Amino acid sequence: DTEVTQTPKHLVMGMTNKKSLKCEQHMGHRAMYWYKQKAKKPPELMFVYSYEKLSINESVPSRFSPECPNSSLLNLHLHALQPEDSALYLCASSQEGGQYYGYTFGSGTRLTVV
Amino acid sequence: DAKTTQPNSMESNEEEPVHLPCNHSTISGTDYIHWYRQLPSQGPEYVIHGLTSNVNNRMASLAIAEDRKSSTLILHRATLRDAAVYYCILRDRETSGSRLTFGEGTQLTVNP
């Protein structure tokens, strides 16, 4: 399995809702990432997990809450979002140490906040 | 991370080679040069990376200038499937678990 699977593919949520994005990989990668991408813009890093520990938080608002329950799963919990948070949310994973083969990205969750 | 400069857009014809340039005049000795591409409606995809020597893989070739201040991604025979945004990224080590920071990239259009 050489994929990063993200669910759901599309999500519409209200500003008072709580929802979660899920990311899964079974490549044995020990680093996992959340990126946010607005239309016609490059992806922007949000969070980095290394060996299930949060290692980088790029000053992301607390309405975004990441969680890494185990080495294969990465969640992004969403609460009280704003319409400007509408974007494509991308998950990625990579090996820690050893031969570098780059990051593997999922196809993303397209989030619309209404 | 040091900054890269790429043209906003480039055009190519199908089955012709494509040379995508990237300038990185402030590159440090420990910066690796990475290339990713993003096809429409997909996440970015790793293409190739290198430090000093030219690199080849099944997708592309990476030519690195002797002074390392620029590099060129070479697609040997462009296909319509190669139409994508190509990102040139510098990263201060080969291992993972650190930042991979995307710039604006080059939008490649491939004409039939």
Coordinates of C-alpha atoms in Angstrom, one line a residue:
Chain A
D1 CA 0.0 0.0 0.0
T2 CA 1.7 3.2 -1.2
E3 CA -1.2 5.6 -0.5
V4 CA -2.3 8.2 1.9
T5 CA -6.1 8.0 2.3
Q6 CA -8.1 11.0 3.3
T7 CA -11.8 11.0 4.3
P8 CA -14.2 12.5 3.7
K9 CA -13.3 13.9 0.2
H10 CA -15.8 16.7 0.6
L11 CA -17.2 18.3 3.7
V12 CA -19.7 21.2 4.2
M13 CA -20.0 22.4 7.8
G14 CA -21.6 25.3 9.6
M15 CA -19.7 27.7 11.8
T16 CA -21.1 26.1 15.0
N17 CA -20.4 22.5 13.9
K18 CA -17.7 20.1 15.1
K19 CA -16.2 17.8 12.5
S20 CA -13.1 15.7 12.0
L21 CA -10.9 15.0 9.0
K22 CA -9.2 11.7 8.9
C23 CA -5.9 10.6 7.3
E24 CA -4.5 7.0 7.1
Q25 CA -1.3 5.5 5.8
H26 CA 0.1 2.0 6.0
M27 CA 3.6 2.6 4.6
G28 CA 5.2 2.6 8.0
H29 CA 5.9 6.3 7.8
R30 CA 6.6 7.9 11.1
A31 CA 6.2 11.6 10.1
M32 CA 2.8 12.9 9.2
Y33 CA 1.7 16.4 8.1
W34 CA -1.4 18.6 7.7
Y35 CA -1.4 21.3 5.0
K36 CA -4.0 23.8 4.0
Q37 CA -4.4 25.0 0.4
K38 CA -6.5 27.8 -0.8
A39 CA -7.5 28.1 -4.5
K40 CA -4.7 28.9 -6.9
K41 CA -2.2 29.0 -4.0
P42 CA 0.5 26.6 -2.8
P43 CA 0.0 24.3 0.1
E44 CA 0.8 25.8 3.5
L45 CA 2.1 23.7 6.4
M46 CA -0.1 23.5 9.5
F47 CA 1.2 20.7 11.7
V48 CA 4.0 18.1 11.7
Y49 CA 3.9 14.9 13.8
S50 CA 7.0 12.9 14.3
Y51 CA 6.7 9.5 16.0
E52 CA 3.2 10.4 17.0
K53 CA 4.3 13.5 18.8
L54 CA 3.5 17.0 17.6
S55 CA 6.8 18.6 16.5
I56 CA 5.7 21.7 14.5
N57 CA 2.6 23.9 14.9
E58 CA 2.8 26.8 12.5
S59 CA 0.8 29.1 14.7
V60 CA -2.5 27.6 13.6
P61 CA -5.6 28.9 15.4
S62 CA -6.9 26.6 18.2
R63 CA -10.1 25.9 16.3
F64 CA -8.0 23.4 14.4
S65 CA -6.9 20.6 16.7
P66 CA -4.7 17.8 15.4
E67 CA -4.4 14.3 16.9
C68 CA -2.2 11.3 16.1
P69 CA -3.8 8.3 17.8
N70 CA -1.2 5.9 16.3
S71 CA 1.5 5.7 13.7
S72 CA -1.0 5.1 10.9
L73 CA -3.7 7.6 11.7
L74 CA -3.8 11.4 11.7
N75 CA -6.9 13.4 12.6
L76 CA -7.8 17.1 12.3
H77 CA -10.6 18.1 14.6
L78 CA -12.5 21.2 13.5
H79 CA -14.6 23.5 15.7
A80 CA -16.2 26.9 15.3
L81 CA -14.6 27.5 11.9
Q82 CA -15.0 30.6 9.8
P83 CA -15.9 30.9 6.2
E84 CA -12.3 31.9 5.4
D85 CA -11.2 28.4 6.6
S86 CA -12.8 26.9 3.5
A87 CA -9.9 25.2 1.6
L88 CA -8.4 21.9 0.5
Y89 CA -6.9 20.2 3.5
L90 CA -4.0 17.9 2.6
C91 CA -2.4 15.1 4.6
A92 CA 1.0 13.8 3.9
S93 CA 3.4 11.3 5.3
S94 CA 7.1 10.4 5.0
Q95 CA 9.8 8.2 6.4
E96 CA 11.9 9.3 9.3
G97 CA 15.5 8.5 8.7
G98 CA 16.7 6.0 6.2
Q99 CA 16.4 6.4 2.4
Y100 CA 14.3 9.5 1.5
Y101 CA 11.6 8.9 -1.1
G102 CA 9.8 12.2 -0.6
Y103 CA 6.5 13.0 1.0
T104 CA 3.4 11.1 -0.1
F105 CA 0.3 13.3 -0.2
G106 CA -3.4 12.3 -0.1
S107 CA -5.9 13.8 -2.5
G108 CA -7.3 16.1 0.2
T109 CA -10.6 17.0 1.9
R110 CA -12.3 19.9 0.3
L111 CA -13.9 21.8 3.2
T112 CA -16.6 24.4 2.8
V113 CA -17.6 26.4 5.9
V114 CA -21.0 28.1 5.6
Chain B
D1 CA 14.5 27.9 4.3
A2 CA 16.2 29.7 1.4
K3 CA 13.9 31.1 -1.3
T4 CA 13.4 29.8 -4.8
T5 CA 12.3 31.7 -7.9
Q6 CA 10.4 30.0 -10.7
P7 CA 8.5 31.4 -13.8
N8 CA 4.8 31.6 -13.2
S9 CA 3.9 29.6 -16.3
M10 CA 5.4 27.7 -19.2
E11 CA 4.0 26.0 -22.2
S12 CA 5.2 22.9 -24.0
N13 CA 4.1 20.7 -26.9
E14 CA 3.3 17.0 -26.4
E15 CA 6.2 14.6 -26.9
E16 CA 8.8 17.4 -26.7
P17 CA 11.3 17.9 -23.8
V18 CA 10.5 20.4 -21.2
H19 CA 13.1 22.3 -19.1
L20 CA 11.7 23.9 -16.0
P21 CA 14.1 26.4 -14.4
C22 CA 14.5 27.2 -10.7
N23 CA 16.8 29.9 -9.2
H24 CA 18.0 29.6 -5.6
S25 CA 20.9 32.0 -5.3
T26 CA 20.9 31.9 -1.5
I27 CA 21.1 28.1 -1.2
S28 CA 23.2 26.8 1.6
G29 CA 25.6 23.9 1.5
T30 CA 23.2 21.6 3.3
D31 CA 20.1 22.5 1.3
Y32 CA 18.7 19.7 -0.9
I33 CA 16.7 20.7 -4.0
H34 CA 13.3 19.0 -4.2
W35 CA 10.8 19.0 -7.0
Y36 CA 7.1 18.2 -6.5
R37 CA 4.2 18.6 -8.9
Q38 CA 0.5 18.9 -8.3
L39 CA -1.9 17.7 -11.0
P40 CA -5.4 19.2 -11.0
S41 CA -7.6 18.0 -8.1
Q42 CA -4.8 16.0 -6.6
G43 CA -2.3 16.4 -3.8
P44 CA 1.3 17.2 -4.6
E45 CA 3.5 14.3 -5.9
Y46 CA 7.2 13.9 -5.2
V47 CA 9.2 14.0 -8.5
I48 CA 12.9 14.1 -7.7
H49 CA 15.5 15.6 -5.4
G50 CA 19.3 16.1 -5.3
L51 CA 22.2 17.8 -3.5
T52 CA 25.0 18.4 -6.0
S53 CA 25.1 15.9 -8.7
N54 CA 22.6 15.5 -11.5
V55 CA 19.9 12.9 -10.8
N56 CA 17.7 10.7 -12.9
N57 CA 14.6 8.7 -12.1
R58 CA 11.7 7.2 -14.0
M59 CA 9.8 10.5 -13.9
A60 CA 12.4 13.1 -14.7
S61 CA 16.0 14.4 -14.6
L62 CA 17.4 17.1 -12.3
A63 CA 20.3 19.1 -13.6
I64 CA 22.0 21.2 -10.9
A65 CA 24.4 24.0 -11.8
E66 CA 27.9 23.7 -10.6
D67 CA 27.6 26.6 -8.2
R68 CA 24.2 25.2 -7.1
K69 CA 22.5 28.6 -7.5
S70 CA 20.1 27.2 -10.0
S71 CA 18.6 23.9 -11.2
T72 CA 16.5 22.6 -14.0
L73 CA 13.8 19.9 -14.0
I74 CA 13.8 18.0 -17.3
L75 CA 10.8 16.1 -18.5
H76 CA 12.2 14.2 -21.5
R77 CA 8.9 13.8 -23.5
A78 CA 6.0 15.7 -22.2
T79 CA 2.6 14.2 -22.2
L80 CA -0.8 15.7 -21.5
R81 CA -0.7 14.1 -18.1
D82 CA 2.4 16.2 -17.2
A83 CA 0.2 19.4 -17.1
A84 CA 0.6 20.5 -13.5
V85 CA 2.0 23.0 -11.2
Y86 CA 5.7 22.2 -10.6
Y87 CA 7.3 23.3 -7.3
C88 CA 11.0 23.7 -6.7
I89 CA 11.7 23.5 -2.9
L90 CA 14.9 23.8 -0.8
R91 CA 15.0 21.8 2.3
D92 CA 17.8 21.7 4.8
R93 CA 18.3 18.0 5.1
E94 CA 17.3 14.8 3.4
T95 CA 15.3 13.3 6.3
S96 CA 11.7 13.9 7.1
G97 CA 9.9 15.4 10.0
S98 CA 10.6 19.0 9.2
R99 CA 9.2 21.7 7.1
L100 CA 8.6 21.3 3.4
T101 CA 7.7 24.8 2.3
F102 CA 6.1 25.4 -1.1
G103 CA 6.6 28.5 -3.2
E104 CA 4.3 29.6 -6.0
G105 CA 5.5 27.1 -8.5
T106 CA 5.3 27.0 -12.3
Q107 CA 2.1 26.1 -14.1
L108 CA 3.0 23.9 -17.0
T109 CA 0.6 23.7 -19.9
V110 CA 1.1 20.9 -22.5
N111 CA -0.4 21.4 -25.9
P112 CA -1.5 18.4 -28.0

